[in-house]
mmCIF file of C-alpha atoms in Angstrom:
data_model
loop_
_atom_site.group_PDB
_atom_site.id
_atom_site.type_symbol
_atom_site.label_atom_id
_atom_site.label_comp_id
_atom_site.label_asym_id
_atom_site.label_seq_id
_atom_site.Cartn_x
_atom_site.Cartn_y
_atom_site.Cartn_z
ATOM 1 C CA GLU A 108 104.472 79.792 118.889
ATOM 2 C CA TYR A 109 108.059 80.604 117.453
ATOM 3 C CA VAL A 110 107.785 83.834 118.425
ATOM 4 C CA ASP A 111 106.821 82.880 122.336
ATOM 5 C CA LYS A 112 109.938 80.376 122.262
ATOM 6 C CA SER A 113 112.049 82.951 120.815
ATOM 7 C CA SER A 114 111.059 85.721 123.354
ATOM 8 C CA ALA A 115 111.790 83.695 125.886
ATOM 9 C CA VAL A 116 115.206 82.664 124.282
ATOM 10 C CA ASN A 117 116.311 86.414 123.781
ATOM 11 C CA LYS A 118 114.854 87.306 127.824
ATOM 12 C CA GLN A 119 117.795 84.824 128.637
ATOM 13 C CA PHE A 120 120.071 87.884 128.164
ATOM 14 C CA ILE A 121 120.417 89.808 130.984
ATOM 15 C CA ASP A 122 122.919 92.131 132.573
ATOM 16 C CA ASN A 123 125.512 89.546 132.769
ATOM 17 C CA ASP A 124 125.146 88.006 129.313
ATOM 18 C CA HIS A 125 125.104 91.442 127.746
ATOM 19 C CA LEU A 126 128.799 92.363 129.152
ATOM 20 C CA LYS A 127 130.166 88.887 127.866
ATOM 21 C CA TYR A 128 128.720 89.632 124.405
ATOM 22 C CA GLY A 129 128.352 93.196 124.358
ATOM 23 C CA GLU A 130 129.694 95.466 121.664
ATOM 24 C CA ASN A 131 132.737 95.719 123.788
ATOM 25 C CA SER A 132 133.690 92.552 124.544
ATOM 26 C CA SER A 133 136.020 90.080 122.260
ATOM 27 C CA THR A 134 133.008 88.831 120.582
ATOM 28 C CA CYS A 135 132.354 87.699 117.183
ATOM 29 C CA ILE A 136 128.932 88.482 116.211
ATOM 30 C CA LEU A 137 127.531 87.415 113.091
ATOM 31 C CA THR A 138 124.444 87.681 111.591
ATOM 32 C CA VAL A 139 122.620 84.964 109.543
ATOM 33 C CA SER A 140 119.367 84.869 107.834
ATOM 34 C CA GLY A 141 116.852 82.174 108.470
ATOM 35 C CA ASN A 142 114.691 83.282 105.882
ATOM 36 C CA LEU A 143 113.750 80.437 103.213
ATOM 37 C CA GLY A 144 115.300 82.087 99.988
ATOM 38 C CA SER A 145 118.424 82.634 101.700
ATOM 39 C CA LEU A 146 118.993 80.031 104.184
ATOM 40 C CA GLY A 147 122.275 80.275 106.006
ATOM 41 C CA VAL A 148 123.406 83.079 104.068
ATOM 42 C CA ILE A 149 125.533 85.797 106.375
ATOM 43 C CA LYS A 150 124.084 89.251 106.478
ATOM 44 C CA ASN A 151 126.818 90.583 109.184
ATOM 45 C CA VAL A 152 129.335 90.436 111.048
ATOM 46 C CA ASN A 153 131.897 92.125 113.214
ATOM 47 C CA ASN A 154 135.783 93.028 112.847
ATOM 48 C CA GLU A 155 136.293 90.701 115.595
ATOM 49 C CA ILE A 156 135.604 87.912 112.878
ATOM 50 C CA THR A 157 139.135 89.049 111.419
ATOM 51 C CA ARG A 158 141.150 87.965 114.976
ATOM 52 C CA ILE A 159 139.880 85.152 115.437
ATOM 53 C CA LEU A 160 139.030 83.701 111.926
ATOM 54 C CA ASN A 161 141.608 85.717 109.927
ATOM 55 C CA PHE A 162 138.898 86.418 107.402
ATOM 56 C CA SER A 163 137.488 89.552 106.703
ATOM 57 C CA LYS A 164 134.212 90.972 106.717
ATOM 58 C CA PRO A 165 133.776 91.333 102.517
ATOM 59 C CA ASP A 166 135.597 87.521 102.191
ATOM 60 C CA LEU A 167 132.017 85.899 104.532
ATOM 61 C CA ILE A 168 129.351 88.497 104.100
ATOM 62 C CA GLY A 169 127.137 87.213 101.186
ATOM 63 C CA GLN A 170 128.737 83.460 101.830
ATOM 64 C CA ASN A 171 126.775 81.029 103.611
ATOM 65 C CA ILE A 172 127.558 80.418 107.116
ATOM 66 C CA SER A 173 128.972 76.832 106.061
ATOM 67 C CA ARG A 174 132.504 78.812 105.134
ATOM 68 C CA ILE A 175 133.395 78.371 108.314
ATOM 69 C CA ILE A 176 132.401 75.293 109.647
ATOM 70 C CA PRO A 177 134.105 72.062 108.846
ATOM 71 C CA LYS A 178 132.738 70.630 105.500
ATOM 72 C CA ILE A 179 131.378 67.185 107.294
ATOM 73 C CA ILE A 180 129.283 69.547 109.256
ATOM 74 C CA GLY A 181 128.513 71.803 107.140
ATOM 75 C CA ASP A 182 127.045 69.973 104.232
ATOM 76 C CA LEU A 183 124.229 69.248 106.893
ATOM 77 C CA HIS A 184 124.002 72.689 108.986
ATOM 78 C CA ASP A 185 121.028 74.003 106.329
ATOM 79 C CA GLY A 186 119.133 71.335 107.339
ATOM 80 C CA PHE A 187 119.827 71.698 110.526
ATOM 81 C CA MET A 188 118.609 74.992 110.342
ATOM 82 C CA ARG A 189 115.241 74.079 108.362
ATOM 83 C CA ASN A 190 114.541 71.445 111.146
ATOM 84 C CA TYR A 191 114.734 74.294 113.828
ATOM 85 C CA PHE A 192 111.770 76.710 111.857
ATOM 86 C CA GLU A 193 109.761 73.439 110.782
ATOM 87 C CA THR A 194 109.915 71.912 114.408
ATOM 88 C CA SER A 195 110.173 75.395 116.890
ATOM 89 C CA ASP A 196 112.674 72.430 118.579
ATOM 90 C CA PRO A 197 115.663 74.740 120.107
ATOM 91 C CA LYS A 198 118.207 72.202 120.543
ATOM 92 C CA VAL A 199 121.191 74.620 120.263
ATOM 93 C CA ILE A 200 119.587 77.860 120.370
ATOM 94 C CA GLY A 201 120.173 79.856 123.735
ATOM 95 C CA HIS A 202 122.942 77.728 125.195
ATOM 96 C CA GLU A 203 126.769 78.301 124.943
ATOM 97 C CA ARG A 204 128.537 75.399 123.224
ATOM 98 C CA LEU A 205 131.717 74.584 122.273
ATOM 99 C CA VAL A 206 132.051 74.685 118.642
ATOM 100 C CA PHE A 207 134.808 74.146 116.057
ATOM 101 C CA PRO A 208 135.022 76.899 112.966
ATOM 102 C CA LEU A 209 137.412 76.822 110.192
ATOM 103 C CA ASN A 210 139.557 79.585 109.948
ATOM 104 C CA LYS A 211 140.894 81.463 106.622
ATOM 105 C CA ASP A 212 143.881 79.199 106.417
ATOM 106 C CA GLY A 213 141.981 76.089 106.820
ATOM 107 C CA TYR A 214 142.477 75.308 110.639
ATOM 108 C CA ILE A 215 139.891 74.769 112.836
ATOM 109 C CA VAL A 216 139.564 77.006 116.124
ATOM 110 C CA PRO A 217 137.708 76.404 119.274
ATOM 111 C CA CYS A 218 135.246 78.560 120.473
ATOM 112 C CA SER A 219 132.440 78.852 122.726
ATOM 113 C CA LEU A 220 128.951 79.822 120.577
ATOM 114 C CA MET A 221 125.394 81.195 121.705
ATOM 115 C CA ILE A 222 122.807 81.520 119.271
ATOM 116 C CA LYS A 223 119.583 83.527 119.517
ATOM 117 C CA VAL A 224 116.967 84.639 117.114
ATOM 118 C CA LEU A 225 115.566 87.922 116.286
ATOM 119 C CA PRO A 226 112.201 87.928 114.296
ATOM 120 C CA ASN A 227 111.862 91.364 112.144
ATOM 121 C CA LEU A 228 109.180 92.929 110.054
ATOM 122 C CA ASP A 229 111.151 94.259 107.549
ATOM 123 C CA GLU A 230 114.431 91.631 107.351
ATOM 124 C CA GLY A 231 112.604 88.354 108.458
ATOM 125 C CA ILE A 232 114.030 85.633 110.614
ATOM 126 C CA ARG A 233 117.671 86.344 111.814
ATOM 127 C CA LEU A 234 120.074 84.381 113.778
ATOM 128 C CA VAL A 235 122.713 85.793 115.844
ATOM 129 C CA GLY A 236 125.725 84.163 116.952
ATOM 130 C CA PHE A 237 128.429 85.238 119.623
ATOM 131 C CA LEU A 238 131.499 83.629 118.541
ATOM 132 C CA LYS A 239 134.286 83.673 121.192
ATOM 133 C CA ASP A 240 137.456 82.271 120.744
ATOM 134 C CA VAL A 241 138.412 79.847 124.118
ATOM 135 C CA ASP A 242 141.800 78.887 123.126
ATOM 136 C CA LYS A 243 144.659 81.427 122.562
ATOM 137 C CA ASP A 244 147.621 80.381 120.529
ATOM 138 C CA GLY A 245 147.278 76.829 121.234
ATOM 139 C CA THR A 246 147.338 77.809 124.877
ATOM 140 C CA PHE A 247 144.434 75.922 126.748
ATOM 141 C CA ALA A 248 142.547 78.265 129.478
ATOM 142 C CA LYS A 249 143.745 77.732 133.569
ATOM 143 C CA GLY A 250 140.677 75.904 135.592
ATOM 144 C CA GLY A 251 139.786 73.138 132.113
ATOM 145 C CA ASP A 252 140.153 69.142 132.623
ATOM 146 C CA MET A 253 144.036 69.746 131.760
ATOM 147 C CA GLU A 254 145.094 72.280 133.401
ATOM 148 C CA THR A 255 148.699 72.940 132.222
ATOM 149 C CA ASP A 256 151.189 75.761 130.477
ATOM 150 C CA GLU A 257 151.947 73.065 127.584
ATOM 151 C CA LYS A 258 150.156 73.456 123.823
ATOM 152 C CA VAL A 259 147.195 72.075 123.768
ATOM 153 C CA HIS A 260 145.900 70.575 120.264
ATOM 154 C CA HIS A 261 142.679 69.800 118.968
ATOM 155 C CA ILE A 262 141.650 66.787 116.268
ATOM 156 C CA MET A 263 137.994 66.293 114.812
ATOM 157 C CA TYR A 264 137.635 63.154 113.007
ATOM 158 C CA SER A 265 135.031 60.624 112.281
ATOM 159 C CA GLY A 266 134.030 58.320 114.399
ATOM 160 C CA ASP A 267 132.831 56.162 111.760
ATOM 161 C CA THR A 268 136.092 55.881 109.340
ATOM 162 C CA GLY A 269 138.432 57.606 111.519
ATOM 163 C CA ALA A 270 139.102 60.235 108.704
ATOM 164 C CA ILE A 271 140.593 63.753 110.100
ATOM 165 C CA HIS A 272 138.242 66.463 109.245
ATOM 166 C CA GLY A 273 140.040 69.246 111.134
ATOM 167 C CA ILE A 274 143.286 70.457 113.170
ATOM 168 C CA THR A 275 144.315 73.181 114.699
ATOM 169 C CA HIS A 276 146.989 75.466 113.618
ATOM 170 C CA SER A 277 149.456 74.000 116.489
ATOM 171 C CA CYS A 278 148.828 70.489 114.997
ATOM 172 C CA LYS A 279 151.405 71.920 111.545
ATOM 173 C CA ARG A 280 153.520 74.042 114.135
ATOM 174 C CA GLU A 281 154.426 71.414 116.701
ATOM 175 C CA PHE A 282 153.817 67.999 114.345
ATOM 176 C CA GLY A 283 153.988 68.683 110.652
ATOM 177 C CA ILE A 284 150.456 68.551 109.812
ATOM 178 C CA PRO A 285 149.152 70.491 107.290
ATOM 179 C CA ALA A 286 145.566 71.449 106.790
ATOM 180 C CA SER A 287 145.848 70.270 102.837
ATOM 181 C CA LEU A 288 145.532 66.433 104.387
ATOM 182 C CA VAL A 289 142.629 67.302 106.210
ATOM 183 C CA SER A 290 139.433 65.208 104.622
ATOM 184 C CA GLY A 291 137.188 68.245 102.579
ATOM 185 C CA ALA A 292 140.050 70.415 102.031
ATOM 186 C CA GLY A 293 140.486 68.933 98.473
ATOM 187 C CA ALA A 294 141.757 65.636 100.306
ATOM 188 C CA THR A 295 140.079 62.636 100.114
ATOM 189 C CA ASN A 296 139.175 60.361 103.267
ATOM 190 C CA ASP A 297 142.635 58.215 103.562
ATOM 191 C CA PHE A 298 144.211 60.491 106.012
ATOM 192 C CA THR A 299 143.128 58.794 109.093
ATOM 193 C CA MET A 300 143.518 58.650 112.703
ATOM 194 C CA ASP A 301 145.159 55.324 112.885
ATOM 195 C CA ILE A 302 147.939 56.940 110.424
ATOM 196 C CA ILE A 303 149.377 59.180 113.307
ATOM 197 C CA PHE A 304 147.994 57.175 116.107
ATOM 198 C CA PRO A 305 148.768 53.718 116.077
ATOM 199 C CA ASP A 306 147.595 52.694 119.638
ATOM 200 C CA LEU A 307 144.321 54.991 119.833
ATOM 201 C CA ALA A 308 142.196 51.627 119.416
ATOM 202 C CA SER A 309 143.758 49.891 122.104
ATOM 203 C CA HIS A 310 141.828 52.324 124.548
ATOM 204 C CA THR A 311 138.213 52.334 125.137
ATOM 205 C CA LEU A 312 135.697 55.631 125.174
ATOM 206 C CA GLU A 313 135.117 55.512 128.722
ATOM 207 C CA ASP A 314 139.530 55.835 129.283
ATOM 208 C CA LEU A 315 139.388 58.411 126.477
ATOM 209 C CA LYS A 316 136.170 60.824 127.994
ATOM 210 C CA ASN A 317 138.013 60.254 131.352
ATOM 211 C CA PRO A 318 139.130 64.119 132.435
ATOM 212 C CA ALA A 319 142.598 62.278 133.129
ATOM 213 C CA GLY A 320 143.070 61.373 130.125
ATOM 214 C CA VAL A 321 145.595 58.700 128.680
ATOM 215 C CA VAL A 322 149.039 58.531 127.308
ATOM 216 C CA THR A 323 149.163 57.444 123.889
ATOM 217 C CA THR A 324 151.292 57.732 120.602
ATOM 218 C CA LEU A 325 151.346 60.352 117.996
ATOM 219 C CA ASP A 326 153.682 59.470 115.142
ATOM 220 C CA THR A 327 154.185 61.985 112.497
ATOM 221 C CA SER A 328 157.746 60.884 111.470
ATOM 222 C CA THR A 329 156.623 59.077 108.081
ATOM 223 C CA LEU A 330 153.984 61.918 107.136
ATOM 224 C CA GLN A 331 156.675 64.166 105.549
ATOM 225 C CA GLN A 332 157.903 61.216 102.953
ATOM 226 C CA ASN A 333 154.527 59.711 102.515
ATOM 227 C CA TYR A 334 152.954 62.605 101.650
ATOM 228 C CA LEU A 335 155.757 64.586 100.122
ATOM 229 C CA LEU A 336 155.367 67.276 102.524
ATOM 230 C CA GLY A 337 157.399 70.490 101.436
ATOM 231 C CA ASP A 338 158.372 68.701 98.163
ATOM 232 C CA SER A 339 158.820 71.168 95.131
ATOM 233 C CA GLY A 340 155.597 71.820 93.782
ATOM 234 C CA SER A 341 153.647 69.775 96.739
ATOM 235 C CA ASN A 342 152.694 71.762 100.197
ATOM 236 C CA GLU A 343 155.448 73.752 99.794
ATOM 237 C CA SER A 344 153.079 76.989 100.653
ATOM 238 C CA GLU A 345 152.114 75.021 103.919
ATOM 239 C CA TYR A 346 155.374 76.241 105.789
ATOM 240 C CA ASP A 347 156.549 79.159 106.678
ATOM 241 C CA GLU A 348 158.646 80.393 103.979
ATOM 242 C CA GLY A 349 162.822 80.699 104.492
ATOM 243 C CA GLU A 350 162.380 78.343 107.175
ATOM 244 C CA GLU A 351 165.249 76.016 107.255
ATOM 245 C CA GLU A 352 164.833 72.283 106.347
ATOM 246 C CA GLU A 353 166.318 70.863 109.865
ATOM 247 C CA GLU A 354 163.338 72.723 111.424
ATOM 248 C CA LYS A 355 160.820 71.656 109.292
ATOM 249 C CA GLU A 356 161.788 68.147 109.875
ATOM 250 C CA LYS A 357 162.002 68.814 113.764
ATOM 251 C CA ARG A 358 157.799 68.608 113.675
ATOM 252 C CA PHE A 359 157.807 65.412 112.061
ATOM 253 C CA LYS A 360 158.548 63.213 114.818
ATOM 254 C CA LYS A 361 157.335 60.395 117.525
ATOM 255 C CA THR A 362 155.970 61.201 120.720
ATOM 256 C CA ASN A 363 153.803 60.811 123.579
ATOM 257 C CA VAL A 364 150.614 62.447 124.502
ATOM 258 C CA ARG A 365 147.988 62.682 126.757
ATOM 259 C CA VAL A 366 144.788 62.866 125.129
ATOM 260 C CA VAL A 367 141.071 63.673 125.874
ATOM 261 C CA LEU A 368 137.842 62.820 124.334
ATOM 262 C CA ALA A 369 136.648 66.719 124.096
ATOM 263 C CA GLU A 370 133.469 66.395 121.933
ATOM 264 C CA ASP A 371 131.317 63.019 120.826
ATOM 265 C CA THR A 372 128.444 64.073 118.802
ATOM 266 C CA ASP A 373 126.082 62.487 116.429
ATOM 267 C CA TYR A 374 124.919 64.750 113.544
ATOM 268 C CA GLN A 375 122.420 62.726 111.847
ATOM 269 C CA ASP A 376 123.762 59.608 110.763
ATOM 270 C CA THR A 377 127.358 60.965 111.217
ATOM 271 C CA ASN A 378 129.483 60.829 114.191
ATOM 272 C CA ILE A 379 132.268 63.524 115.037
ATOM 273 C CA LYS A 380 134.873 63.200 117.581
ATOM 274 C CA VAL A 381 136.768 65.974 118.898
ATOM 275 C CA LEU A 382 140.347 65.451 120.780
ATOM 276 C CA LYS A 383 142.168 67.538 122.903
ATOM 277 C CA LEU A 384 145.948 66.370 123.233
ATOM 278 C CA VAL A 385 148.478 68.178 125.011
ATOM 279 C CA GLU A 386 152.407 66.483 124.519
ATOM 280 C CA VAL A 387 154.341 64.982 127.462
ATOM 281 C CA TYR A 388 158.172 64.162 128.685
ATOM 282 C CA ASP A 389 159.793 61.957 130.933
ATOM 283 C CA GLU A 390 160.998 63.614 133.590
ATOM 284 C CA GLY A 391 164.389 63.101 132.383
ATOM 285 C CA GLU A 392 164.036 65.141 129.534
ATOM 286 C CA PHE A 393 163.463 68.461 131.621
ATOM 287 C CA LYS A 394 166.119 70.878 133.647
ATOM 288 C CA ARG A 395 164.618 73.521 135.758
ATOM 289 C CA GLU A 396 165.849 76.743 136.313
ATOM 290 C CA VAL A 397 164.939 79.804 138.216
ATOM 291 C CA SER A 398 165.300 83.076 136.437
ATOM 292 C CA VAL A 399 164.917 86.466 138.024
ATOM 293 C CA ARG A 400 163.899 89.755 136.047
ATOM 294 C CA VAL A 401 163.546 93.018 137.555
ATOM 295 C CA ASP A 402 159.690 95.189 137.041
ATOM 296 C CA GLY A 403 160.288 98.156 138.355
ATOM 297 C CA GLU A 404 161.402 97.874 142.206
ATOM 298 C CA LYS A 405 159.580 94.565 141.790
ATOM 299 C CA GLN A 406 161.756 91.165 141.651
ATOM 300 C CA ILE A 407 159.914 88.800 140.313
ATOM 301 C CA GLU A 408 161.065 84.429 140.138
ATOM 302 C CA LYS A 409 159.873 82.628 137.643
ATOM 303 C CA GLU A 410 160.534 78.678 137.608
ATOM 304 C CA VAL A 411 160.825 77.847 133.765
ATOM 305 C CA SER A 412 160.307 74.666 132.307
ATOM 306 C CA GLN A 413 162.792 73.584 129.357
ATOM 307 C CA ARG A 414 163.173 70.287 127.477
ATOM 308 C CA VAL A 415 166.618 69.560 127.290
ATOM 309 C CA ASP A 416 167.439 68.716 123.431
#
């Protein structure tokens, strides 16, 4: 029964999927053991892992796949795999879905993931994951429900406790939130959503799931003082060396953001939510200008939005 089901899933990889996930695409391909004695151990990975998550191949081969999964989900992952092999219930096998693996610096990276199963007489069961990053340097791809040229950020948190379990690197770059505060990165569960989103609780779940999102306040202005960020002997390594103190402090601010609930998933008894957010400004804070550049004989006019400090 298991072999029949896995064969049916493999047949879904027709020509279009081969082009999308083949060796010539920008897809990271990970091979993970499904055998009882080495369940979840990464057996092989291609070099795209370095581009997407900054890990080298030796960093991960021989490690459990939970190494690149946020801890709150990673602790449960082997159980998910055992359940699949015991029940042959392919809840995620063969379906492309949005996931948030951790990069080497501890930040989540929005990716699409497709998994298929390869039974092998010599090596036993192998699961192959096809991982593609969907978010280039924090800029959300056009065509989504929050179409914009502005930077898009993601925050993963517990729907039960509000504890923050993952942030994209852009959250540090734009708002000063370092990965060291995230639960599971050596920190405790005291860094919660209400600390940086004081008004989020006033919005209903239906409002947050609306594709248009809601505008709320993001406040990181007290983080530097309350968590001693950037002080000598604390989290200095979280910030760029040689960066001016004034530039660091600009990240910590109180601003309006438009938020959308991108994910709301139950993992056994644990509810995980992922919030997608874009900073928004008042019309008065912008000036518009036209820049012209010459590209060969072609003259290109581009309208530019620039915030006025």
